[in-house]
Short mmCIF file of C-alpha atoms and ligand atoms in Angstrom, two decimals:
data_model
loop_
_atom_site.label_atom_id
_atom_site.label_comp_id
_atom_site.label_asym_id
_atom_site.label_seq_id
_atom_site.Cartn_x
_atom_site.Cartn_y
_atom_site.Cartn_z
CA UNK A 299 19.31 3.97 -0.10
CA UNK A 300 15.64 4.75 -1.04
CA UNK A 301 13.61 7.11 -0.34
CA UNK A 302 13.14 8.77 3.55
CA UNK A 303 9.79 7.99 4.25
CA UNK A 304 7.09 7.78 6.52
CA UNK A 305 5.02 4.15 7.41
CA UNK A 306 1.46 5.10 8.20
CA UNK A 307 -0.42 2.44 7.76
CA UNK A 308 1.01 -0.68 8.79
CA UNK A 309 -0.43 -4.12 10.75
CA UNK A 310 2.23 -4.85 12.61
CA UNK A 311 -0.17 -8.34 12.86
CA UNK A 312 0.19 -8.28 9.29
CA UNK A 313 4.25 -8.27 9.20
CA UNK A 314 4.21 -12.48 9.55
CA UNK A 315 6.67 -13.91 6.95
CA UNK A 316 5.56 -17.70 6.75
CA UNK A 317 9.86 -17.78 8.70
CA UNK A 318 8.83 -16.61 11.78
CA UNK A 319 6.13 -18.38 11.96
CA UNK A 320 6.96 -20.97 12.09
CA UNK A 321 10.01 -20.17 14.21
CA UNK A 322 7.31 -19.21 16.62
CA UNK A 323 4.94 -21.92 16.99
CA UNK A 324 7.87 -24.13 17.51
CA UNK A 325 9.10 -21.83 20.09
CA UNK A 326 5.47 -21.93 21.38
CA UNK A 327 4.58 -25.47 21.02
CA UNK A 328 1.77 -25.04 18.26
CA UNK A 329 0.88 -27.04 15.61
CA UNK A 330 0.41 -24.34 12.63
CA UNK A 331 -2.04 -27.21 9.23
CA UNK A 332 0.71 -26.42 7.55
CA UNK A 333 4.00 -28.89 5.95
CA UNK A 334 6.27 -26.31 6.11
CA UNK A 335 7.45 -22.58 5.14
CA UNK A 336 6.50 -23.38 1.18
CA UNK A 337 3.12 -24.79 2.11
CA UNK A 338 2.47 -21.52 4.04
CA UNK A 339 3.54 -19.19 1.72
CA UNK A 340 1.61 -21.10 -0.99
CA UNK A 341 -1.30 -20.21 1.19
CA UNK A 342 -0.55 -16.25 1.31
CA UNK A 343 -1.86 -16.52 -2.08
CA UNK A 344 -5.08 -16.01 -1.07
CA UNK A 345 -8.14 -15.16 -3.44
CA UNK A 346 -10.52 -12.91 -0.86
CA UNK A 347 -10.73 -10.32 2.17
CA UNK A 348 -11.48 -13.92 3.73
CA UNK A 349 -9.47 -16.31 2.49
CA UNK A 350 -6.49 -13.27 3.80
CA UNK A 351 -8.92 -12.29 7.12
CA UNK A 352 -8.83 -16.57 8.24
CA UNK A 353 -5.26 -16.66 7.37
CA UNK A 354 -3.86 -13.30 8.89
CA UNK A 355 -6.26 -14.60 12.19
CA UNK A 356 -5.26 -17.81 12.55
CA UNK A 357 -1.36 -17.32 12.35
CA UNK A 358 -2.07 -15.21 15.00
CA UNK A 359 -1.93 -18.01 17.47
CA UNK A 360 1.52 -18.48 16.88
CA UNK A 361 1.95 -15.38 18.88
CA UNK A 362 2.06 -15.67 22.52
CA UNK A 363 4.85 -13.59 24.95
CA UNK A 364 6.24 -10.80 25.81
CA UNK A 365 9.93 -12.05 23.09
CA UNK A 366 6.91 -13.01 20.50
CA UNK A 367 5.44 -10.13 20.08
CA UNK A 368 9.31 -8.09 20.12
CA UNK A 369 10.72 -10.39 17.05
CA UNK A 370 7.40 -9.89 15.41
CA UNK A 371 8.27 -5.89 15.51
CA UNK A 372 11.63 -6.09 15.63
CA UNK A 373 11.65 -8.47 12.24
CA UNK A 374 9.11 -5.94 10.50
CA UNK A 375 11.63 -2.52 11.56
CA UNK A 376 14.80 -4.04 9.82
CA UNK A 377 13.02 -4.57 6.71
CA UNK A 378 11.22 -0.96 6.89
CA UNK A 379 14.49 0.11 7.05
CA UNK A 380 15.85 -1.42 4.65
CA UNK A 381 13.21 0.08 2.77
CA UNK A 382 13.91 3.69 3.12
CA UNK A 383 11.82 3.61 6.14
CA UNK A 384 12.41 6.23 9.32
CA UNK A 385 9.91 6.91 10.88
CA UNK A 386 6.73 3.99 11.20
CA UNK A 387 3.68 4.73 13.10
CA UNK A 388 2.49 1.06 13.65
CA UNK A 389 -1.30 -0.86 14.40
CA UNK A 390 -2.05 -3.54 15.75
CA UNK A 391 -4.73 -5.50 17.23
CA UNK A 392 -5.67 -5.63 21.10
CA UNK A 393 -9.25 -7.74 20.90
CA UNK A 394 -7.70 -10.61 18.61
CA UNK A 395 -5.50 -11.17 21.16
CA UNK A 396 -7.22 -10.52 24.37
CA UNK A 397 -9.83 -13.09 22.63
CA UNK A 398 -7.39 -15.60 23.10
CA UNK A 399 -6.29 -15.09 26.89
CA UNK A 400 -2.86 -13.08 25.79
CA UNK A 401 -2.67 -9.51 28.63
CA UNK A 402 -2.47 -6.86 26.49
CA UNK A 403 0.17 -5.71 28.61
CA UNK A 404 2.24 -8.51 26.97
CA UNK A 405 1.28 -7.54 23.65
CA UNK A 406 1.76 -3.23 24.10
CA UNK A 407 5.34 -4.30 26.51
CA UNK A 408 6.22 -6.56 23.91
CA UNK A 409 5.98 -4.51 20.68
CA UNK A 410 7.41 -1.58 23.12
CA UNK A 411 10.29 -3.89 23.56
CA UNK A 412 11.61 -3.68 19.85
CA UNK A 413 9.61 -0.08 19.23
CA UNK A 414 11.77 1.58 22.10
CA UNK A 415 14.88 0.45 21.08
CA UNK A 416 14.20 0.68 17.05
CA UNK A 417 15.99 4.31 16.48
CA UNK A 418 18.66 3.81 18.44
CA UNK A 419 19.34 0.18 16.83
CA UNK A 420 17.49 0.54 13.40
CA UNK A 421 17.08 3.94 13.38
CA UNK A 422 13.55 3.79 12.70
CA UNK A 423 11.45 6.31 14.80
CA UNK A 424 7.66 4.28 15.69
CA UNK A 425 3.96 5.85 17.09
CA UNK A 426 2.28 2.66 18.07
CA UNK A 427 -1.68 2.48 17.42
CA UNK A 428 -4.21 0.55 18.81
CA UNK A 429 -7.68 -0.57 16.05
CA UNK A 430 -10.61 -1.81 17.39
CA UNK A 431 -11.57 -4.67 15.79
CA UNK A 432 -15.01 -2.74 13.73
CA UNK A 433 -17.01 -5.94 13.41
CA UNK A 434 -17.33 -6.51 16.30
CA UNK A 435 -19.34 -5.06 19.22
CA UNK A 436 -18.37 -1.24 20.20
CA UNK A 437 -18.83 -2.43 24.47
CA UNK A 438 -15.60 -5.57 23.46
CA UNK A 439 -13.88 -2.35 21.91
CA UNK A 440 -14.06 0.25 24.98
CA UNK A 441 -13.10 -2.55 27.37
CA UNK A 442 -9.71 -2.30 24.97
CA UNK A 443 -9.73 0.92 25.35
CA UNK A 444 -10.09 0.87 29.69
CA UNK A 445 -7.61 -2.90 28.81
CA UNK A 446 -4.92 0.27 27.36
CA UNK A 447 -4.94 2.45 30.33
CA UNK A 448 -2.20 1.18 32.21
CA UNK A 449 -0.21 1.84 29.09
CA UNK A 450 -1.77 4.69 26.99
CA UNK A 451 2.59 6.19 28.13
CA UNK A 452 3.40 4.08 24.77
CA UNK A 453 0.35 4.40 22.61
CA UNK A 454 -0.29 7.44 20.63
CA UNK A 455 -3.81 6.79 19.05
CA UNK A 456 -5.91 5.12 17.75
CA UNK A 457 -7.55 2.76 14.68
CA UNK A 458 -10.61 1.38 13.67
CA UNK A 459 -9.46 -1.85 10.79
CA UNK A 460 -10.36 -5.21 9.95
CA UNK A 461 -14.12 -5.75 7.33
CA UNK A 462 -15.71 -2.56 6.86
CA UNK A 463 -18.73 -2.24 5.09
CA UNK A 464 -21.76 -2.60 7.33
CA UNK A 465 -20.03 -1.14 10.17
CA UNK A 466 -20.18 2.01 10.08
CA UNK A 467 -17.41 4.27 12.32
CA UNK A 468 -20.44 5.48 13.64
CA UNK A 469 -20.51 2.10 15.72
CA UNK A 470 -18.10 3.57 17.46
CA UNK A 471 -18.66 6.97 18.32
CA UNK A 472 -18.19 6.70 21.99
CA UNK A 473 -14.85 4.33 22.30
CA UNK A 474 -13.38 7.37 20.13
CA UNK A 475 -15.55 9.89 22.51
CA UNK A 476 -13.51 8.78 25.35
CA UNK A 477 -9.87 7.88 23.00
CA UNK A 478 -10.01 11.36 22.81
CA UNK A 479 -10.76 12.30 26.02
CA UNK A 480 -7.79 10.26 27.02
CA UNK A 481 -6.17 12.67 24.05
CA UNK A 482 -5.32 10.10 21.64
CA UNK A 483 -4.85 10.76 18.47
CA UNK A 484 -7.52 9.15 15.42
CA UNK A 485 -7.19 7.96 12.81
CA UNK A 486 -9.80 4.97 11.02
CA UNK A 487 -10.11 2.92 8.55
CA UNK A 488 -12.85 4.50 4.80
CA UNK A 489 -13.08 3.95 1.84
CA UNK A 490 -11.83 1.06 1.40
CA UNK A 491 -14.81 -1.87 0.58
CA UNK A 492 -17.67 0.51 2.27
CA UNK A 493 -18.59 3.79 0.81
CA UNK A 494 -17.86 7.22 0.29
CA UNK A 495 -19.98 8.35 2.64
CA UNK A 496 -17.63 6.23 5.45
CA UNK A 497 -15.38 8.67 5.12
CA UNK A 498 -17.08 11.12 5.60
CA UNK A 499 -18.35 9.45 8.93
CA UNK A 500 -14.74 8.46 9.91
CA UNK A 501 -13.98 12.55 9.63
CA UNK A 502 -16.97 13.68 11.59
CA UNK A 503 -17.95 11.69 13.76
CA UNK A 504 -15.05 9.86 15.05
CA UNK A 505 -13.01 13.74 14.72
CA UNK A 506 -10.02 10.84 12.55
CA UNK A 507 -7.57 12.98 12.32
CA UNK A 508 -5.90 11.42 9.38
CA UNK A 509 -8.53 8.54 6.78
CA UNK A 510 -6.82 5.04 5.95
CA UNK A 511 -7.21 3.85 2.80
CA UNK A 512 -9.72 6.17 1.87
CA UNK A 513 -8.82 5.54 -2.27
CA UNK A 514 -13.62 5.12 -2.86
CA UNK A 515 -13.23 9.00 -1.43
CA UNK A 516 -13.30 9.82 -5.18
CA UNK A 517 -16.25 8.77 -6.14
CA UNK A 518 -17.58 11.68 -4.44
CA UNK A 519 -16.70 15.04 -6.31
CA UNK A 520 -18.24 16.85 -3.71
CA UNK A 521 -15.26 15.15 -0.13
CA UNK A 522 -13.27 14.72 -3.19
CA UNK A 523 -12.50 18.46 -3.26
CA UNK A 524 -12.82 19.06 1.20
CA UNK A 525 -10.85 16.52 2.32
CA UNK A 526 -8.10 18.64 -0.74
CA UNK A 527 -9.59 21.20 1.30
CA UNK A 528 -8.30 20.37 5.30
CA UNK A 529 -5.58 18.84 4.17
CA UNK A 530 -6.54 15.22 5.35
CA UNK A 531 -4.08 12.86 4.55
CA UNK A 532 -5.14 9.36 3.38
CA UNK A 533 -3.04 6.23 4.40
CA UNK A 534 -3.09 4.49 0.60
CA UNK A 535 -2.23 1.59 0.32
CA UNK A 536 -1.42 0.15 -3.42
CA UNK A 537 -0.34 -3.57 -3.22
CA UNK A 538 -3.51 -4.16 -0.71
CA UNK A 539 -5.82 -2.34 -2.87
CA UNK A 540 -4.57 -4.99 -5.22
CA UNK A 541 -4.86 -8.23 -4.05
CA UNK A 542 -7.95 -7.39 -2.40
CA UNK A 543 -9.50 -6.38 -5.51
CA UNK A 544 -9.94 -3.12 -4.20
CA UNK A 545 -8.61 -2.17 -8.00
CA UNK A 546 -8.54 -4.98 -11.06
CA UNK A 547 -4.62 -4.44 -11.58
CA UNK A 548 -2.16 -1.46 -10.11
CA UNK A 549 -2.51 0.04 -13.46
CA UNK A 550 -6.77 1.05 -12.46
CA UNK A 551 -4.96 2.39 -9.59
CA UNK A 552 -6.81 6.05 -8.90
CA UNK A 553 -3.23 7.32 -7.18
CA UNK A 554 -1.83 9.70 -10.32
CA UNK A 555 -5.62 11.05 -10.16
CA UNK A 556 -5.05 11.36 -6.54
CA UNK A 557 -2.37 13.58 -6.61
CA UNK A 558 -3.43 15.87 -9.15
CA UNK A 559 -7.11 16.41 -8.04
CA UNK A 560 -4.53 17.68 -4.50
CA UNK A 561 -5.33 14.75 -2.54
CA UNK A 562 -2.43 14.70 0.41
CA UNK A 563 -1.68 10.98 -0.73
CA UNK A 564 0.69 8.75 0.82
CA UNK A 565 2.30 5.04 0.35
CA UNK A 566 2.35 2.24 2.61
CA UNK A 567 2.16 -1.38 2.59
CA UNK A 568 -0.95 -2.56 5.05
CA UNK A 569 -0.17 -6.34 5.47
CA UNK A 570 3.09 -6.34 4.07
CA UNK A 571 3.78 -10.04 4.21
CA UNK A 572 0.90 -10.93 2.71
CA UNK A 573 0.41 -8.60 0.17
CA UNK A 574 3.61 -8.67 -1.88
CA UNK A 575 5.65 -6.11 -0.22
CA UNK A 576 7.03 -3.99 2.65
CA UNK A 577 6.95 0.08 1.79
CA UNK A 578 9.67 0.46 -0.35
CA UNK A 579 7.52 -2.37 -2.41
CA UNK A 580 5.55 0.05 -2.51
CA UNK A 581 6.83 2.77 -3.64
CA UNK A 582 8.64 0.71 -5.99
CA UNK A 583 5.35 -0.24 -7.87
CA UNK A 584 3.65 2.74 -8.53
CA UNK A 585 7.18 4.10 -10.13
CA UNK A 586 7.23 1.14 -12.39
CA UNK A 587 2.87 0.67 -13.42
CA UNK A 588 1.91 4.03 -12.85
CA UNK A 589 4.83 5.90 -14.24
CA UNK A 590 4.46 7.70 -10.58
CA UNK A 591 8.67 10.02 -11.65
CA UNK A 592 10.43 12.07 -8.85
CA UNK A 593 9.05 14.64 -8.18
CA UNK A 594 5.65 12.21 -7.52
CA UNK A 595 7.82 9.75 -5.75
CA UNK A 596 9.22 12.76 -3.69
CA UNK A 597 6.26 14.46 -2.66
CA UNK A 598 4.29 10.99 -1.83
CA UNK A 599 7.63 11.13 0.80
CA UNK A 600 7.20 14.84 2.04
CA UNK A 601 3.54 13.48 2.23
CA UNK A 602 4.40 10.69 4.47
CA UNK A 603 6.31 13.30 6.65
CA UNK A 604 4.25 15.75 6.85
CA UNK A 605 0.47 13.50 7.57
CA UNK A 606 2.57 11.17 10.21
CA UNK A 607 1.97 11.90 14.30
CA UNK A 608 5.39 13.79 14.50
CA UNK A 609 3.28 17.38 15.86
CA UNK A 610 5.82 16.46 19.58
CA UNK A 611 9.12 16.12 17.68
CA UNK A 612 8.72 19.26 15.39
CA UNK A 613 12.89 18.95 15.26
CA UNK A 614 12.56 15.49 13.72
CA UNK A 615 10.10 15.91 11.27
CA UNK A 616 11.57 19.18 9.87
CA UNK A 617 15.39 16.72 9.47
CA UNK A 618 13.22 14.22 8.06
CA UNK A 619 12.07 16.72 5.16
CA UNK A 620 15.55 17.97 4.98
CA UNK A 621 16.20 14.71 4.04
CA UNK A 622 13.32 13.87 1.45
CA UNK A 623 14.60 17.01 0.11
CA UNK A 624 17.63 16.28 -0.41
CA UNK A 625 17.36 13.17 -1.69
CA UNK A 626 18.69 12.90 -5.86
CA UNK A 627 17.18 9.99 -7.43
CA UNK A 628 20.50 9.86 -9.55
ZN1 ZN B 703 -5.44 -1.61 6.63
#
Protein backbone atom coordinates (compact mmCIF):
# COMPACT_ATOMS: atom_id res chain seq x y z
CA UNK A 1 0.00 0.00 0.00
CA UNK A 2 1.36 3.48 -0.86
CA UNK A 3 2.19 5.90 1.96
CA UNK A 4 -0.91 7.64 3.45
CA UNK A 5 -1.29 11.18 2.19
CA UNK A 6 -3.70 14.08 1.83
CA UNK A 7 -4.45 15.56 -1.58
CA UNK A 8 -4.84 19.34 -1.35
CA UNK A 9 -4.67 20.46 -4.98
CA UNK A 10 -7.11 18.57 -7.15
CA UNK A 11 -9.63 19.99 -9.62
CA UNK A 12 -12.51 17.54 -9.80
CA UNK A 13 -13.25 18.52 -13.41
CA UNK A 14 -9.66 17.53 -14.18
CA UNK A 15 -10.30 13.94 -13.13
CA UNK A 16 -12.60 13.23 -16.08
CA UNK A 17 -11.11 10.18 -17.81
CA UNK A 18 -12.01 9.53 -21.49
CA UNK A 19 -14.11 6.45 -20.63
CA UNK A 20 -16.30 8.38 -18.18
CA UNK A 21 -16.51 11.35 -20.58
CA UNK A 22 -17.99 9.05 -23.23
CA UNK A 23 -20.32 7.34 -20.76
CA UNK A 24 -21.69 10.68 -19.54
CA UNK A 25 -21.95 12.03 -23.10
CA UNK A 26 -24.04 8.98 -24.07
CA UNK A 27 -26.23 9.33 -20.99
CA UNK A 28 -26.90 13.00 -21.70
CA UNK A 29 -27.11 12.85 -25.49
CA UNK A 30 -24.02 15.05 -25.91
CA UNK A 31 -22.05 14.62 -29.13
CA UNK A 32 -18.28 14.65 -28.51
CA UNK A 33 -16.09 15.52 -31.51
CA UNK A 34 -13.94 12.40 -31.03
CA UNK A 35 -14.44 9.01 -32.63
CA UNK A 36 -13.73 6.98 -29.49
CA UNK A 37 -11.84 6.95 -26.19
CA UNK A 38 -8.52 6.36 -27.98
CA UNK A 39 -9.02 9.47 -30.11
CA UNK A 40 -9.94 11.45 -27.01
CA UNK A 41 -6.96 10.11 -25.08
CA UNK A 42 -4.83 11.30 -28.01
CA UNK A 43 -6.30 14.81 -27.58
CA UNK A 44 -5.15 14.69 -23.93
CA UNK A 45 -1.60 14.99 -25.27
CA UNK A 46 -2.03 18.77 -25.57
CA UNK A 47 1.05 20.93 -25.92
CA UNK A 48 0.31 24.02 -23.86
CA UNK A 49 -1.97 25.66 -21.31
CA UNK A 50 -4.45 27.06 -23.83
CA UNK A 51 -5.00 23.76 -25.65
CA UNK A 52 -5.44 22.09 -22.24
CA UNK A 53 -8.00 24.69 -21.13
CA UNK A 54 -9.90 24.41 -24.43
CA UNK A 55 -10.26 20.65 -23.99
CA UNK A 56 -11.00 21.01 -20.26
CA UNK A 57 -13.94 23.33 -20.93
CA UNK A 58 -15.13 21.37 -23.97
CA UNK A 59 -15.40 18.13 -21.99
CA UNK A 60 -17.25 19.77 -19.12
CA UNK A 61 -20.33 19.86 -21.35
CA UNK A 62 -20.94 16.18 -20.52
CA UNK A 63 -21.55 17.11 -16.85
CA UNK A 64 -25.24 17.97 -16.54
CA UNK A 65 -26.96 16.33 -13.57
CA UNK A 66 -26.26 15.69 -9.89
CA UNK A 67 -25.63 12.08 -10.79
CA UNK A 68 -22.93 13.09 -13.30
CA UNK A 69 -21.06 15.08 -10.66
CA UNK A 70 -21.52 12.24 -8.18
CA UNK A 71 -20.09 9.69 -10.65
CA UNK A 72 -17.16 11.98 -11.44
CA UNK A 73 -16.25 12.47 -7.77
CA UNK A 74 -16.82 8.83 -6.90
CA UNK A 75 -14.47 7.69 -9.68
CA UNK A 76 -11.80 10.09 -8.45
CA UNK A 77 -12.15 8.99 -4.82
CA UNK A 78 -11.79 5.31 -5.78
CA UNK A 79 -8.59 6.06 -7.71
CA UNK A 80 -7.22 8.31 -4.97
CA UNK A 81 -7.88 5.71 -2.27
CA UNK A 82 -5.98 3.09 -4.28
CA UNK A 83 -2.98 5.46 -4.30
CA UNK A 84 -2.93 6.00 -0.53
CA UNK A 85 -4.98 9.21 -0.32
CA UNK A 86 -6.68 9.29 3.10
CA UNK A 87 -8.00 12.86 2.93
CA UNK A 88 -8.93 14.93 -0.15
CA UNK A 89 -9.68 18.65 -0.35
CA UNK A 90 -11.42 18.86 -3.69
CA UNK A 91 -11.60 21.97 -5.89
CA UNK A 92 -14.48 22.68 -8.24
CA UNK A 93 -15.09 25.52 -10.74
CA UNK A 94 -18.72 26.63 -10.34
CA UNK A 95 -18.54 29.49 -12.86
CA UNK A 96 -17.70 27.05 -15.66
CA UNK A 97 -20.96 25.24 -14.92
CA UNK A 98 -23.15 28.25 -14.11
CA UNK A 99 -22.14 29.76 -17.48
CA UNK A 100 -23.63 26.79 -19.34
CA UNK A 101 -26.83 26.68 -17.30
CA UNK A 102 -25.94 24.06 -14.68
CA UNK A 103 -26.92 25.41 -11.27
CA UNK A 104 -24.80 25.64 -8.14
CA UNK A 105 -27.11 23.23 -6.34
CA UNK A 106 -26.67 20.55 -9.02
CA UNK A 107 -22.88 20.82 -8.81
CA UNK A 108 -22.47 21.02 -5.04
CA UNK A 109 -25.15 18.52 -4.07
CA UNK A 110 -24.01 16.15 -6.82
CA UNK A 111 -20.39 16.26 -5.66
CA UNK A 112 -21.55 15.92 -2.07
CA UNK A 113 -23.40 12.71 -2.84
CA UNK A 114 -19.96 11.17 -3.40
CA UNK A 115 -17.91 13.22 -0.92
CA UNK A 116 -20.37 12.80 1.91
CA UNK A 117 -20.14 9.03 1.90
CA UNK A 118 -16.52 8.77 0.78
CA UNK A 119 -15.21 7.91 4.20
CA UNK A 120 -17.53 4.95 4.53
CA UNK A 121 -17.09 3.80 0.92
CA UNK A 122 -13.43 4.62 0.17
CA UNK A 123 -11.84 5.40 3.55
CA UNK A 124 -11.13 8.95 2.37
CA UNK A 125 -12.27 12.00 4.38
CA UNK A 126 -13.08 15.06 2.27
CA UNK A 127 -13.47 18.81 2.13
CA UNK A 128 -14.86 20.88 -0.75
CA UNK A 129 -13.27 24.11 -1.99
CA UNK A 130 -14.91 26.30 -4.62
CA UNK A 131 -12.56 28.09 -6.97
CA UNK A 132 -13.07 31.35 -8.82
CA UNK A 133 -11.90 31.61 -12.42
CA UNK A 134 -9.35 34.43 -12.30
CA UNK A 135 -9.72 35.18 -16.03
CA UNK A 136 -13.38 36.03 -15.38
CA UNK A 137 -14.45 39.26 -13.65
CA UNK A 138 -14.53 39.87 -9.91
CA UNK A 139 -18.28 40.50 -10.29
CA UNK A 140 -18.73 37.02 -11.73
CA UNK A 141 -16.78 35.56 -8.79
CA UNK A 142 -18.95 37.49 -6.34
CA UNK A 143 -22.08 36.17 -8.06
CA UNK A 144 -20.76 32.61 -7.70
CA UNK A 145 -20.10 33.22 -4.01
CA UNK A 146 -23.66 34.49 -3.61
CA UNK A 147 -25.03 31.44 -5.41
CA UNK A 148 -23.07 29.21 -3.02
CA UNK A 149 -24.64 30.70 0.12
CA UNK A 150 -27.41 28.07 0.47
CA UNK A 151 -24.73 25.34 0.27
CA UNK A 152 -22.11 26.63 2.68
CA UNK A 153 -22.54 23.65 5.00
CA UNK A 154 -20.84 21.64 2.20
CA UNK A 155 -18.07 24.13 1.37
CA UNK A 156 -14.93 24.63 3.46
CA UNK A 157 -13.14 27.30 1.50
CA UNK A 158 -12.50 29.28 -1.65
CA UNK A 159 -9.66 29.20 -4.17
CA UNK A 160 -8.55 30.95 -7.35
CA UNK A 161 -7.53 29.14 -10.55
CA UNK A 162 -7.33 29.22 -14.39
CA UNK A 163 -5.03 31.46 -16.47
CA UNK A 164 -2.82 33.37 -14.02
CA UNK A 165 -0.79 35.91 -15.98
CA UNK A 166 -2.51 39.30 -16.17
CA UNK A 167 -4.96 38.39 -13.41
CA UNK A 168 -3.24 39.34 -10.15
CA UNK A 169 -4.74 38.25 -6.84
CA UNK A 170 -5.70 41.82 -5.85
CA UNK A 171 -8.46 41.73 -8.49
CA UNK A 172 -10.37 39.49 -6.05
CA UNK A 173 -9.79 41.40 -2.80
CA UNK A 174 -13.48 42.07 -2.13
CA UNK A 175 -14.55 38.54 -3.02
CA UNK A 176 -12.03 37.11 -0.56
CA UNK A 177 -13.11 39.57 2.13
CA UNK A 178 -16.69 38.43 1.62
CA UNK A 179 -15.61 34.77 1.73
CA UNK A 180 -13.69 35.37 4.97
CA UNK A 181 -16.75 37.06 6.49
CA UNK A 182 -18.72 33.89 5.68
CA UNK A 183 -16.18 31.84 7.63
CA UNK A 184 -14.59 30.23 4.55
CA UNK A 185 -10.93 29.19 4.43
CA UNK A 186 -8.84 30.82 1.69
CA UNK A 187 -6.32 29.44 -0.79
CA UNK A 188 -5.22 30.66 -4.25
CA UNK A 189 -3.10 29.55 -7.18
CA UNK A 190 -0.11 31.89 -7.34
CA UNK A 191 3.41 31.72 -8.71
CA UNK A 192 2.73 28.96 -11.22
CA UNK A 193 3.08 31.00 -14.42
CA UNK A 194 2.73 34.30 -12.58
CA UNK A 195 5.61 36.10 -10.85
CA UNK A 196 6.64 35.75 -7.17
CA UNK A 197 4.86 39.07 -6.46
CA UNK A 198 1.55 37.27 -7.01
CA UNK A 199 2.42 34.93 -4.11
CA UNK A 200 3.06 37.90 -1.83
CA UNK A 201 -0.16 39.55 -2.99
CA UNK A 202 -2.18 36.38 -2.38
CA UNK A 203 -0.88 36.30 1.20
CA UNK A 204 -1.20 40.01 1.97
CA UNK A 205 -4.28 41.04 -0.01
CA UNK A 206 -6.34 37.84 -0.10
CA UNK A 207 -5.21 36.44 3.25
CA UNK A 208 -4.63 32.96 1.87
CA UNK A 209 -3.56 30.23 4.27
CA UNK A 210 -2.07 28.00 1.58
CA UNK A 211 -0.56 28.79 -1.80
CA UNK A 212 -1.40 26.49 -4.72
CA UNK A 213 1.74 25.85 -6.79
CA UNK A 214 3.84 28.78 -5.54
CA UNK A 215 6.72 27.32 -7.50
CA UNK A 216 8.16 30.64 -8.65
CA UNK A 217 8.77 31.76 -5.05
CA UNK A 218 12.24 30.28 -5.56
CA UNK A 219 13.10 33.35 -7.67
CA UNK A 220 12.80 35.58 -4.59
CA UNK A 221 14.97 34.60 -1.59
CA UNK A 222 13.19 37.04 0.74
CA UNK A 223 9.85 35.47 -0.16
CA UNK A 224 11.22 31.96 0.44
CA UNK A 225 12.46 33.11 3.85
CA UNK A 226 9.02 34.49 4.67
CA UNK A 227 7.19 31.35 3.53
CA UNK A 228 9.52 29.25 5.69
CA UNK A 229 9.15 31.55 8.71
CA UNK A 230 5.35 31.71 8.46
CA UNK A 231 5.07 27.98 7.65
CA UNK A 232 2.91 28.71 4.56
CA UNK A 233 2.11 25.43 2.79
CA UNK A 234 2.70 25.12 -0.96
CA UNK A 235 0.66 22.60 -2.93
CA UNK A 236 3.06 21.53 -5.68
CA UNK A 237 1.98 19.45 -8.69
CA UNK A 238 5.14 18.07 -10.34
CA UNK A 239 3.60 16.15 -13.27
CA UNK A 240 1.35 19.11 -14.06
CA UNK A 241 4.39 21.42 -14.11
CA UNK A 242 6.02 19.20 -16.74
CA UNK A 243 2.90 18.93 -18.93
CA UNK A 244 2.28 22.69 -18.85
CA UNK A 245 5.99 23.45 -19.36
CA UNK A 246 6.38 25.28 -16.05
CA UNK A 247 9.57 23.22 -15.79
CA UNK A 248 11.38 21.72 -18.80
CA UNK A 249 11.61 18.21 -17.40
CA UNK A 250 10.79 16.59 -14.09
CA UNK A 251 14.51 16.32 -13.39
CA UNK A 252 14.61 20.15 -13.38
CA UNK A 253 11.90 20.44 -10.73
CA UNK A 254 13.01 22.55 -7.73
CA UNK A 255 11.17 20.37 -5.17
CA UNK A 256 14.36 18.95 -3.56
CA UNK A 257 15.86 22.43 -3.21
CA UNK A 258 12.56 23.74 -1.84
CA UNK A 259 12.50 21.03 0.82
CA UNK A 260 16.15 21.73 1.65
CA UNK A 261 15.23 25.41 2.09
CA UNK A 262 12.66 24.38 4.72
CA UNK A 263 9.53 25.14 2.71
CA UNK A 264 6.38 23.27 3.70
CA UNK A 265 5.88 21.51 0.36
CA UNK A 266 3.17 19.03 -0.53
CA UNK A 267 2.82 16.91 -3.69
CA UNK A 268 -0.51 16.77 -5.51
CA UNK A 269 -2.02 15.89 -8.87
CA UNK A 270 -3.85 19.06 -10.09
CA UNK A 271 -5.78 17.65 -13.11
CA UNK A 272 -4.73 13.99 -13.04
CA UNK A 273 -6.72 12.73 -16.05
CA UNK A 274 -4.90 15.27 -18.21
CA UNK A 275 -1.47 15.51 -16.57
CA UNK A 276 -0.47 11.87 -16.45
CA UNK A 277 -1.15 10.76 -12.92
CA UNK A 278 -2.89 10.81 -9.57
CA UNK A 279 -1.36 11.64 -6.17
CA UNK A 280 0.53 8.38 -5.79
CA UNK A 281 1.83 8.65 -9.36
CA UNK A 282 3.24 12.07 -8.50
CA UNK A 283 4.92 10.62 -5.39
CA UNK A 284 6.38 7.79 -7.50
CA UNK A 285 7.62 10.24 -10.12
CA UNK A 286 9.48 12.48 -7.65
CA UNK A 287 10.95 9.43 -5.91
CA UNK A 288 12.23 7.95 -9.16
CA UNK A 289 13.28 11.09 -11.01
CA UNK A 290 14.32 13.42 -8.22
CA UNK A 291 15.81 10.70 -6.05
CA UNK A 292 13.81 11.56 -2.93
CA UNK A 293 14.47 8.99 -0.21
CA UNK A 294 12.02 7.52 2.30
CA UNK A 295 12.41 10.32 4.86
CA UNK A 296 11.77 13.00 2.25
CA UNK A 297 8.66 11.12 1.08
CA UNK A 298 7.54 10.79 4.69
CA UNK A 299 8.06 14.53 5.12
CA UNK A 300 5.87 15.24 2.07
CA UNK A 301 3.14 12.97 3.42
CA UNK A 302 3.39 14.52 6.90
CA UNK A 303 3.23 18.02 5.38
CA UNK A 304 0.07 17.14 3.46
CA UNK A 305 -1.82 16.45 6.68
CA UNK A 306 -0.27 19.41 8.51
CA UNK A 307 -1.37 21.68 5.64
CA UNK A 308 -4.88 20.24 5.40
CA UNK A 309 -7.97 21.99 6.73
CA UNK A 310 -8.50 19.39 9.45
CA UNK A 311 -8.40 22.03 12.18
CA UNK A 312 -11.97 21.09 13.05
CA UNK A 313 -10.95 17.46 13.56
CA UNK A 314 -7.52 17.37 15.19
CA UNK A 315 -8.11 13.84 16.41
CA UNK A 316 -8.34 12.66 12.81
CA UNK A 317 -5.26 14.63 11.79
CA UNK A 318 -3.29 13.03 14.64
CA UNK A 319 -4.45 9.60 13.50
CA UNK A 320 -3.33 10.22 9.92
CA UNK A 321 0.01 11.61 11.10
CA UNK A 322 0.55 8.50 13.20
CA UNK A 323 -0.10 6.38 10.08
CA UNK A 324 2.57 8.37 8.22
CA UNK A 325 5.15 7.92 11.00
CA UNK A 326 4.39 4.20 11.23
CA UNK A 327 4.58 3.63 7.48
CA UNK A 328 7.16 1.04 6.49
CA UNK A 329 8.77 1.66 3.09
CA UNK A 330 9.94 -1.94 3.15
ZN1 LIG B 1 -4.51 23.78 -10.11
